[in-house]
Each structure stands twice: as C-alpha cells, then as structure tokens.
Amino acid sequence: MKDIDVIAVLQDPVRRRLYEYVAAQGREVGRNEAAEAVGVARTLAAHHLDRLAEAGLLESGSRRLTGRSGPGAGRPAKVYTRALVERSVSLPARDYRTAAELLAEVAEEAGLDAGLCAAARRRGEALRGAAAPCGDLAEAMGLLAARGYEPHIEAGEEGEGGEGGEGGLGGVVRMRNCPFHTVAERFPPLVCGMNLALLEGLIGTDGPVRARMDARPGECCVVVEVSKTNEH
C-alpha cells in the first residue's frame, strides 16, 4: 500500500481517534480499552483497529489481559501498538530524507559536530523567540508537543510530591517520538547531539528546566527535567 493510501485510511474520524489513542499510550492497547476511550462500540472499534493494522499503521498481537495464566485465565485478547514504520507524503515528490542523510554523512566525516550543535541551539532560541526560558515542565511539554515530540511524564513520576514547580508536574519528561528518527538511526551521535542542542535553545539553559541526554530504545534520546539546582 502506498503511503498516500495509508494516510488516507486516517480520514475516518473514529479511525483517526483510535489511532491517536493507541499511539499516545506507548504500550499495548486492547479493543475494550480503545473503544471506551473514544466512546464507540467494541465491534466498531475492532473493525477500525484491524483496518489500521492492515494498513500498517498499527501492529497487532494477542495476550491475556488478566495477567493470569493456566486454566481459567481466559482467552488471549487482541492488542495493538503503533507501528514504527514512518509514513510521509509530498506532492510533488520530494526527497528531503536523502538530502538530510548526505548532509549528516558529510558533517560527521568532517567533524562538524560542534558547528552543527551551535546552529541547532541558535535555531531553538529563534523558535522560542522573545519568550523566557521554560518555567516548569508543563510549559516545556507544551513546546515539545507542538514540535511533534509526543512528550509524557515517565510512569510513576507525576502527581503528589513532584518537584515540577507551578505546573504541578515532577519527574522526567520523556518523548515517544523523535522527529529526526530516520537520520538519527544512521548517525546517532551527530543527530542526537544536534537534537539536544536544539531543545536546549528551545527550552532555555538558564531557567528551572533543562534538557539532557538519556537514550532509551524506542524513544527520543533527550529527556527534560527540573534542574537539580532549582528543586528546592
């Protein structure tokens, strides 16, 4: 299926809501949960979830949602997660990925890491404009979401006792999506360093919130947290 046909699958509003819900969870989602989350019948949710899986937008599998095994544990349920395959459409056709990979290859071979990071930090500052550095994690999450990073508070780190300041959030903000994923896979030190510098410029380095490198498989290599010097 061509990318344009795959993306067309998301035209249905219920199907799109189901996809966005599953994608936002960062874990396996069952049919009942997805149906309840978007307010539709389970049979309708199952139809649309399977359609998304057929299109390659979701990956499906099965497991027992009860957490038990053996007799009486129940039948395995169908579950879904977001597919890692990247889809894009450009009309007329453009090939920015190849250009980015070639530029990254040259920059890496020429040892231009420092210059690239300096340029990325300036771009982040330009995107922030005249605004002050982020004052709390909630503000940082808003900026990150607008740039497509899909930020989320690490499980177990949100709520009572957090050190996130006025935004009411504590812990570490991780990101399920890296906007530079394809190029970062081929040139991780170069592109991840550029990404960190970009976010340092966007969030600010002299405020209560900071970005730092903390790579984890399947997520962006950068995390955002309250600076240790501003926790108390």
PDB file of C-alpha atoms in Angstrom:
ATOM      1  CA  MET A   1       0.000   0.000   0.000  1.00  0.00           C
ATOM      2  CA  LYS A   2       1.391   3.408  -0.979  1.00  0.00           C
ATOM      3  CA  ASP A   3       1.987   5.991   1.732  1.00  0.00           C
ATOM      4  CA  ILE A   4      -0.745   8.262   0.371  1.00  0.00           C
ATOM      5  CA  ASP A   5      -3.235   5.374   0.586  1.00  0.00           C
ATOM      6  CA  VAL A   6      -2.096   4.550   4.122  1.00  0.00           C
ATOM      7  CA  ILE A   7      -2.570   8.126   5.269  1.00  0.00           C
ATOM      8  CA  ALA A   8      -5.993   8.223   3.588  1.00  0.00           C
ATOM      9  CA  VAL A   9      -7.054   5.460   5.993  1.00  0.00           C
ATOM     10  CA  LEU A  10      -6.986   8.097   8.753  1.00  0.00           C
ATOM     11  CA  GLN A  11      -9.665  10.215   7.064  1.00  0.00           C
ATOM     12  CA  ASP A  12     -12.385   8.437   9.015  1.00  0.00           C
ATOM     13  CA  PRO A  13     -12.758  10.444  12.262  1.00  0.00           C
ATOM     14  CA  VAL A  14     -13.357   7.404  14.513  1.00  0.00           C
ATOM     15  CA  ARG A  15     -10.417   5.558  12.990  1.00  0.00           C
ATOM     16  CA  ARG A  16      -8.198   8.585  13.474  1.00  0.00           C
ATOM     17  CA  ARG A  17      -9.205   8.941  17.137  1.00  0.00           C
ATOM     18  CA  LEU A  18      -8.476   5.268  17.721  1.00  0.00           C
ATOM     19  CA  TYR A  19      -5.067   5.565  16.084  1.00  0.00           C
ATOM     20  CA  GLU A  20      -4.185   8.678  18.087  1.00  0.00           C
ATOM     21  CA  TYR A  21      -5.268   7.000  21.336  1.00  0.00           C
ATOM     22  CA  VAL A  22      -3.218   3.846  20.741  1.00  0.00           C
ATOM     23  CA  ALA A  23      -0.209   5.868  19.597  1.00  0.00           C
ATOM     24  CA  ALA A  24      -0.331   8.058  22.700  1.00  0.00           C
ATOM     25  CA  GLN A  25      -0.231   5.150  25.173  1.00  0.00           C
ATOM     26  CA  GLY A  26       3.218   3.803  24.325  1.00  0.00           C
ATOM     27  CA  ARG A  27       2.060   0.264  25.199  1.00  0.00           C
ATOM     28  CA  GLU A  28      -0.290  -2.461  24.022  1.00  0.00           C
ATOM     29  CA  VAL A  29      -3.966  -1.466  23.987  1.00  0.00           C
ATOM     30  CA  GLY A  30      -6.900  -3.888  23.914  1.00  0.00           C
ATOM     31  CA  ARG A  31     -10.124  -3.448  21.979  1.00  0.00           C
ATOM     32  CA  ASN A  32     -12.270  -2.774  25.036  1.00  0.00           C
ATOM     33  CA  GLU A  33      -9.956  -0.058  26.312  1.00  0.00           C
ATOM     34  CA  ALA A  34      -9.726   1.632  22.912  1.00  0.00           C
ATOM     35  CA  ALA A  35     -13.486   1.517  22.399  1.00  0.00           C
ATOM     36  CA  GLU A  36     -14.155   3.034  25.819  1.00  0.00           C
ATOM     37  CA  ALA A  37     -11.513   5.717  25.324  1.00  0.00           C
ATOM     38  CA  VAL A  38     -13.067   7.077  22.111  1.00  0.00           C
ATOM     39  CA  GLY A  39     -16.694   6.363  23.040  1.00  0.00           C
ATOM     40  CA  VAL A  40     -17.677   3.772  20.420  1.00  0.00           C
ATOM     41  CA  ALA A  41     -18.944   0.185  20.490  1.00  0.00           C
ATOM     42  CA  ARG A  42     -16.360  -2.580  20.811  1.00  0.00           C
ATOM     43  CA  THR A  43     -17.343  -4.141  17.473  1.00  0.00           C
ATOM     44  CA  LEU A  44     -16.870  -0.825  15.665  1.00  0.00           C
ATOM     45  CA  ALA A  45     -13.535  -0.246  17.407  1.00  0.00           C
ATOM     46  CA  ALA A  46     -12.383  -3.753  16.460  1.00  0.00           C
ATOM     47  CA  HIS A  47     -13.231  -3.128  12.804  1.00  0.00           C
ATOM     48  CA  HIS A  48     -11.302   0.143  12.669  1.00  0.00           C
ATOM     49  CA  LEU A  49      -8.336  -1.184  14.677  1.00  0.00           C
ATOM     50  CA  ASP A  50      -7.975  -4.117  12.308  1.00  0.00           C
ATOM     51  CA  ARG A  51      -8.198  -1.743   9.351  1.00  0.00           C
ATOM     52  CA  LEU A  52      -5.362   0.329  10.841  1.00  0.00           C
ATOM     53  CA  ALA A  53      -3.318  -2.839  11.318  1.00  0.00           C
ATOM     54  CA  GLU A  54      -3.954  -3.912   7.720  1.00  0.00           C
ATOM     55  CA  ALA A  55      -2.719  -0.509   6.550  1.00  0.00           C
ATOM     56  CA  GLY A  56       0.480  -0.903   8.586  1.00  0.00           C
ATOM     57  CA  LEU A  57      -0.267   1.980  10.942  1.00  0.00           C
ATOM     58  CA  LEU A  58      -0.702  -0.324  13.937  1.00  0.00           C
ATOM     59  CA  GLU A  59       0.853  -3.644  14.867  1.00  0.00           C
ATOM     60  CA  SER A  60      -1.399  -6.301  16.373  1.00  0.00           C
ATOM     61  CA  GLY A  61      -0.802  -9.280  18.594  1.00  0.00           C
ATOM     62  CA  SER A  62      -2.552 -11.208  21.350  1.00  0.00           C
ATOM     63  CA  ARG A  63      -2.047 -11.742  25.053  1.00  0.00           C
ATOM     64  CA  ARG A  64      -4.085 -12.383  28.179  1.00  0.00           C
ATOM     65  CA  LEU A  65      -5.066  -9.042  29.663  1.00  0.00           C
ATOM     66  CA  THR A  66      -5.920 -10.591  33.045  1.00  0.00           C
ATOM     67  CA  GLY A  67      -2.247 -11.153  33.865  1.00  0.00           C
ATOM     68  CA  ARG A  68      -3.045 -14.778  34.785  1.00  0.00           C
ATOM     69  CA  SER A  69      -2.088 -17.993  33.014  1.00  0.00           C
ATOM     70  CA  GLY A  70      -3.325 -21.546  33.025  1.00  0.00           C
ATOM     71  CA  PRO A  71      -6.906 -22.857  33.372  1.00  0.00           C
ATOM     72  CA  GLY A  72      -9.466 -20.114  33.960  1.00  0.00           C
ATOM     73  CA  ALA A  73      -7.162 -17.344  32.769  1.00  0.00           C
ATOM     74  CA  GLY A  74      -9.369 -16.630  29.775  1.00  0.00           C
ATOM     75  CA  ARG A  75      -8.613 -16.467  26.096  1.00  0.00           C
ATOM     76  CA  PRO A  76      -5.865 -14.174  24.791  1.00  0.00           C
ATOM     77  CA  ALA A  77      -7.192 -10.789  23.655  1.00  0.00           C
ATOM     78  CA  LYS A  78      -6.127  -8.905  20.572  1.00  0.00           C
ATOM     79  CA  VAL A  79      -3.914  -5.918  21.362  1.00  0.00           C
ATOM     80  CA  TYR A  80      -2.482  -3.088  19.277  1.00  0.00           C
ATOM     81  CA  THR A  81       0.546  -0.802  19.334  1.00  0.00           C
ATOM     82  CA  ARG A  82       1.704   1.909  16.954  1.00  0.00           C
ATOM     83  CA  ALA A  83       3.835   0.637  14.085  1.00  0.00           C
ATOM     84  CA  LEU A  84       7.357   2.052  13.911  1.00  0.00           C
ATOM     85  CA  VAL A  85       7.273   2.447  10.135  1.00  0.00           C
ATOM     86  CA  GLU A  86       7.417   6.093   9.056  1.00  0.00           C
ATOM     87  CA  ARG A  87       4.880   7.376   6.511  1.00  0.00           C
ATOM     88  CA  SER A  88       5.051  10.642   4.585  1.00  0.00           C
ATOM     89  CA  VAL A  89       3.527  12.211   1.500  1.00  0.00           C
ATOM     90  CA  SER A  90       4.922  15.036  -0.608  1.00  0.00           C
ATOM     91  CA  LEU A  91       3.178  16.472  -3.649  1.00  0.00           C
ATOM     92  CA  PRO A  92       5.019  16.805  -5.950  1.00  0.00           C
ATOM     93  CA  ALA A  93       7.565  14.196  -4.883  1.00  0.00           C
ATOM     94  CA  ARG A  94      10.433  15.437  -2.714  1.00  0.00           C
ATOM     95  CA  ASP A  95      13.325  13.516  -1.119  1.00  0.00           C
ATOM     96  CA  TYR A  96      14.436  15.513   1.892  1.00  0.00           C
ATOM     97  CA  ARG A  97      15.485  12.345   3.728  1.00  0.00           C
ATOM     98  CA  THR A  98      18.280  11.589   1.269  1.00  0.00           C
ATOM     99  CA  ALA A  99      19.473  15.197   1.429  1.00  0.00           C
ATOM    100  CA  ALA A 100      19.478  15.082   5.253  1.00  0.00           C
ATOM    101  CA  GLU A 101      21.405  11.804   5.298  1.00  0.00           C
ATOM    102  CA  LEU A 102      24.002  13.095   2.827  1.00  0.00           C
ATOM    103  CA  LEU A 103      24.496  16.299   4.814  1.00  0.00           C
ATOM    104  CA  ALA A 104      24.788  14.299   8.040  1.00  0.00           C
ATOM    105  CA  GLU A 105      27.340  11.979   6.448  1.00  0.00           C
ATOM    106  CA  VAL A 106      29.500  14.893   5.318  1.00  0.00           C
ATOM    107  CA  ALA A 107      29.175  16.671   8.671  1.00  0.00           C
ATOM    108  CA  GLU A 108      30.207  13.521  10.534  1.00  0.00           C
ATOM    109  CA  GLU A 109      33.167  12.810   8.272  1.00  0.00           C
ATOM    110  CA  ALA A 110      34.340  16.423   8.514  1.00  0.00           C
ATOM    111  CA  GLY A 111      33.984  16.555  12.305  1.00  0.00           C
ATOM    112  CA  LEU A 112      31.453  19.394  12.210  1.00  0.00           C
ATOM    113  CA  ASP A 113      29.585  18.309  15.323  1.00  0.00           C
ATOM    114  CA  ALA A 114      30.323  21.481  17.282  1.00  0.00           C
ATOM    115  CA  GLY A 115      29.243  23.756  14.443  1.00  0.00           C
ATOM    116  CA  LEU A 116      26.043  21.763  13.909  1.00  0.00           C
ATOM    117  CA  CYS A 117      25.160  21.921  17.599  1.00  0.00           C
ATOM    118  CA  ALA A 118      25.796  25.663  17.699  1.00  0.00           C
ATOM    119  CA  ALA A 119      23.491  26.156  14.719  1.00  0.00           C
ATOM    120  CA  ALA A 120      20.844  23.901  16.288  1.00  0.00           C
ATOM    121  CA  ARG A 121      20.962  25.837  19.564  1.00  0.00           C
ATOM    122  CA  ARG A 122      20.527  29.112  17.676  1.00  0.00           C
ATOM    123  CA  ARG A 123      17.552  27.634  15.819  1.00  0.00           C
ATOM    124  CA  GLY A 124      15.971  26.556  19.097  1.00  0.00           C
ATOM    125  CA  GLU A 125      16.418  30.041  20.528  1.00  0.00           C
ATOM    126  CA  ALA A 126      14.892  31.532  17.382  1.00  0.00           C
ATOM    127  CA  LEU A 127      11.879  29.225  17.723  1.00  0.00           C
ATOM    128  CA  ARG A 128      11.441  30.319  21.354  1.00  0.00           C
ATOM    129  CA  GLY A 129      11.672  33.951  20.279  1.00  0.00           C
ATOM    130  CA  ALA A 130      11.436  36.606  22.967  1.00  0.00           C
ATOM    131  CA  ALA A 131       9.853  34.223  25.494  1.00  0.00           C
ATOM    132  CA  ALA A 132      11.697  33.490  28.734  1.00  0.00           C
ATOM    133  CA  PRO A 133      13.152  30.013  29.367  1.00  0.00           C
ATOM    134  CA  CYS A 134      10.521  27.437  30.326  1.00  0.00           C
ATOM    135  CA  GLY A 135       9.369  27.939  33.889  1.00  0.00           C
ATOM    136  CA  ASP A 136       8.124  24.399  34.560  1.00  0.00           C
ATOM    137  CA  LEU A 137       7.652  21.001  32.984  1.00  0.00           C
ATOM    138  CA  ALA A 138       4.077  21.720  31.896  1.00  0.00           C
ATOM    139  CA  GLU A 139       5.289  24.636  29.781  1.00  0.00           C
ATOM    140  CA  ALA A 140       8.098  22.525  28.353  1.00  0.00           C
ATOM    141  CA  MET A 141       5.658  19.758  27.445  1.00  0.00           C
ATOM    142  CA  GLY A 142       3.545  22.237  25.523  1.00  0.00           C
ATOM    143  CA  LEU A 143       6.529  23.324  23.443  1.00  0.00           C
ATOM    144  CA  LEU A 144       7.633  19.742  22.849  1.00  0.00           C
ATOM    145  CA  ALA A 145       4.157  18.615  21.817  1.00  0.00           C
ATOM    146  CA  ALA A 146       3.945  21.451  19.303  1.00  0.00           C
ATOM    147  CA  ARG A 147       7.199  20.200  17.730  1.00  0.00           C
ATOM    148  CA  GLY A 148       5.932  16.618  17.426  1.00  0.00           C
ATOM    149  CA  TYR A 149       7.961  15.000  20.221  1.00  0.00           C
ATOM    150  CA  GLU A 150       4.940  13.397  21.934  1.00  0.00           C
ATOM    151  CA  PRO A 151       6.119  14.143  25.490  1.00  0.00           C
ATOM    152  CA  HIS A 152       4.885  12.261  28.546  1.00  0.00           C
ATOM    153  CA  ILE A 153       5.764  12.133  32.209  1.00  0.00           C
ATOM    154  CA  GLU A 154       7.556   8.890  32.978  1.00  0.00           C
ATOM    155  CA  ALA A 155       5.190   6.434  34.674  1.00  0.00           C
ATOM    156  CA  GLY A 156       5.041   6.874  38.406  1.00  0.00           C
ATOM    157  CA  GLU A 157       6.622  10.334  38.334  1.00  0.00           C
ATOM    158  CA  GLU A 158       3.527  12.512  38.107  1.00  0.00           C
ATOM    159  CA  GLY A 159       1.324  13.673  40.927  1.00  0.00           C
ATOM    160  CA  GLU A 160       1.807  14.178  44.640  1.00  0.00           C
ATOM    161  CA  GLY A 161       5.205  15.173  45.830  1.00  0.00           C
ATOM    162  CA  GLY A 162       6.528  16.116  42.414  1.00  0.00           C
ATOM    163  CA  GLU A 163       9.183  18.785  42.081  1.00  0.00           C
ATOM    164  CA  GLY A 164       7.885  20.281  38.859  1.00  0.00           C
ATOM    165  CA  GLY A 165       7.115  23.752  40.153  1.00  0.00           C
ATOM    166  CA  GLU A 166       3.928  25.672  39.444  1.00  0.00           C
ATOM    167  CA  GLY A 167       2.980  23.351  36.581  1.00  0.00           C
ATOM    168  CA  GLY A 168       2.283  20.588  39.137  1.00  0.00           C
ATOM    169  CA  LEU A 169       4.476  18.065  37.339  1.00  0.00           C
ATOM    170  CA  GLY A 170       7.530  16.337  38.695  1.00  0.00           C
ATOM    171  CA  GLY A 171       9.900  13.700  37.461  1.00  0.00           C
ATOM    172  CA  VAL A 172      11.235  13.284  33.950  1.00  0.00           C
ATOM    173  CA  VAL A 173       9.582  14.170  30.668  1.00  0.00           C
ATOM    174  CA  ARG A 174      10.352  11.558  28.035  1.00  0.00           C
ATOM    175  CA  MET A 175       9.349  11.693  24.384  1.00  0.00           C
ATOM    176  CA  ARG A 176       7.842   8.853  22.405  1.00  0.00           C
ATOM    177  CA  ASN A 177       8.728  10.383  19.053  1.00  0.00           C
ATOM    178  CA  CYS A 178      11.973  11.705  17.615  1.00  0.00           C
ATOM    179  CA  PRO A 179      11.277  14.000  14.635  1.00  0.00           C
ATOM    180  CA  PHE A 180      14.732  13.069  13.300  1.00  0.00           C
ATOM    181  CA  HIS A 181      14.361   9.318  13.845  1.00  0.00           C
ATOM    182  CA  THR A 182      15.378   8.084  10.383  1.00  0.00           C
ATOM    183  CA  VAL A 183      18.578  10.128  10.199  1.00  0.00           C
ATOM    184  CA  ALA A 184      19.337   9.550  13.892  1.00  0.00           C
ATOM    185  CA  GLU A 185      19.354   5.799  13.311  1.00  0.00           C
ATOM    186  CA  ARG A 186      22.206   6.160  10.806  1.00  0.00           C
ATOM    187  CA  PHE A 187      24.165   8.910  12.572  1.00  0.00           C
ATOM    188  CA  PRO A 188      23.205   8.710  16.273  1.00  0.00           C
ATOM    189  CA  PRO A 189      25.988  10.753  17.937  1.00  0.00           C
ATOM    190  CA  LEU A 190      25.731  13.562  15.399  1.00  0.00           C
ATOM    191  CA  VAL A 191      21.953  13.829  15.213  1.00  0.00           C
ATOM    192  CA  CYS A 192      21.263  13.174  18.892  1.00  0.00           C
ATOM    193  CA  GLY A 193      23.766  15.889  19.805  1.00  0.00           C
ATOM    194  CA  MET A 194      22.045  18.250  17.376  1.00  0.00           C
ATOM    195  CA  ASN A 195      18.659  17.353  18.872  1.00  0.00           C
ATOM    196  CA  LEU A 196      19.866  18.077  22.409  1.00  0.00           C
ATOM    197  CA  ALA A 197      21.272  21.455  21.349  1.00  0.00           C
ATOM    198  CA  LEU A 198      18.024  22.330  19.558  1.00  0.00           C
ATOM    199  CA  LEU A 199      15.971  21.569  22.664  1.00  0.00           C
ATOM    200  CA  GLU A 200      18.399  23.458  24.895  1.00  0.00           C
ATOM    201  CA  GLY A 201      17.787  26.508  22.745  1.00  0.00           C
ATOM    202  CA  LEU A 202      14.029  25.935  22.669  1.00  0.00           C
ATOM    203  CA  ILE A 203      13.619  25.355  26.414  1.00  0.00           C
ATOM    204  CA  GLY A 204      16.459  27.526  27.641  1.00  0.00           C
ATOM    205  CA  THR A 205      19.548  26.698  29.667  1.00  0.00           C
ATOM    206  CA  ASP A 206      19.296  29.356  32.374  1.00  0.00           C
ATOM    207  CA  GLY A 207      15.810  28.547  33.697  1.00  0.00           C
ATOM    208  CA  PRO A 208      14.439  25.956  36.134  1.00  0.00           C
ATOM    209  CA  VAL A 209      14.011  23.309  33.413  1.00  0.00           C
ATOM    210  CA  ARG A 210      16.787  21.617  31.463  1.00  0.00           C
ATOM    211  CA  ALA A 211      17.226  19.091  28.669  1.00  0.00           C
ATOM    212  CA  ARG A 212      19.791  16.309  28.922  1.00  0.00           C
ATOM    213  CA  MET A 213      20.765  13.148  27.057  1.00  0.00           C
ATOM    214  CA  ASP A 214      19.295   9.882  28.347  1.00  0.00           C
ATOM    215  CA  ALA A 215      18.813   7.492  25.431  1.00  0.00           C
ATOM    216  CA  ARG A 216      16.283   4.691  25.712  1.00  0.00           C
ATOM    217  CA  PRO A 217      15.265   2.244  22.953  1.00  0.00           C
ATOM    218  CA  GLY A 218      12.131   3.310  21.099  1.00  0.00           C
ATOM    219  CA  GLU A 219      12.112   6.879  22.448  1.00  0.00           C
ATOM    220  CA  CYS A 220      13.811  10.202  21.815  1.00  0.00           C
ATOM    221  CA  CYS A 221      17.387  10.354  23.128  1.00  0.00           C
ATOM    222  CA  VAL A 222      16.712  13.545  25.121  1.00  0.00           C
ATOM    223  CA  VAL A 223      14.734  13.964  28.343  1.00  0.00           C
ATOM    224  CA  VAL A 224      13.584  17.115  30.097  1.00  0.00           C
ATOM    225  CA  GLU A 225      13.526  17.616  33.850  1.00  0.00           C
ATOM    226  CA  VAL A 226      13.663  20.233  36.577  1.00  0.00           C
ATOM    227  CA  SER A 227      17.277  21.321  37.069  1.00  0.00           C
ATOM    228  CA  LYS A 228      18.781  19.912  40.260  1.00  0.00           C
ATOM    229  CA  THR A 229      19.812  23.411  41.303  1.00  0.00           C
ATOM    230  CA  ASN A 230      16.159  24.553  41.183  1.00  0.00           C
ATOM    231  CA  GLU A 231      14.472  21.694  43.045  1.00  0.00           C
ATOM    232  CA  HIS A 232      14.470  23.379  46.428  1.00  0.00           C
TER     233      HIS A 232
END
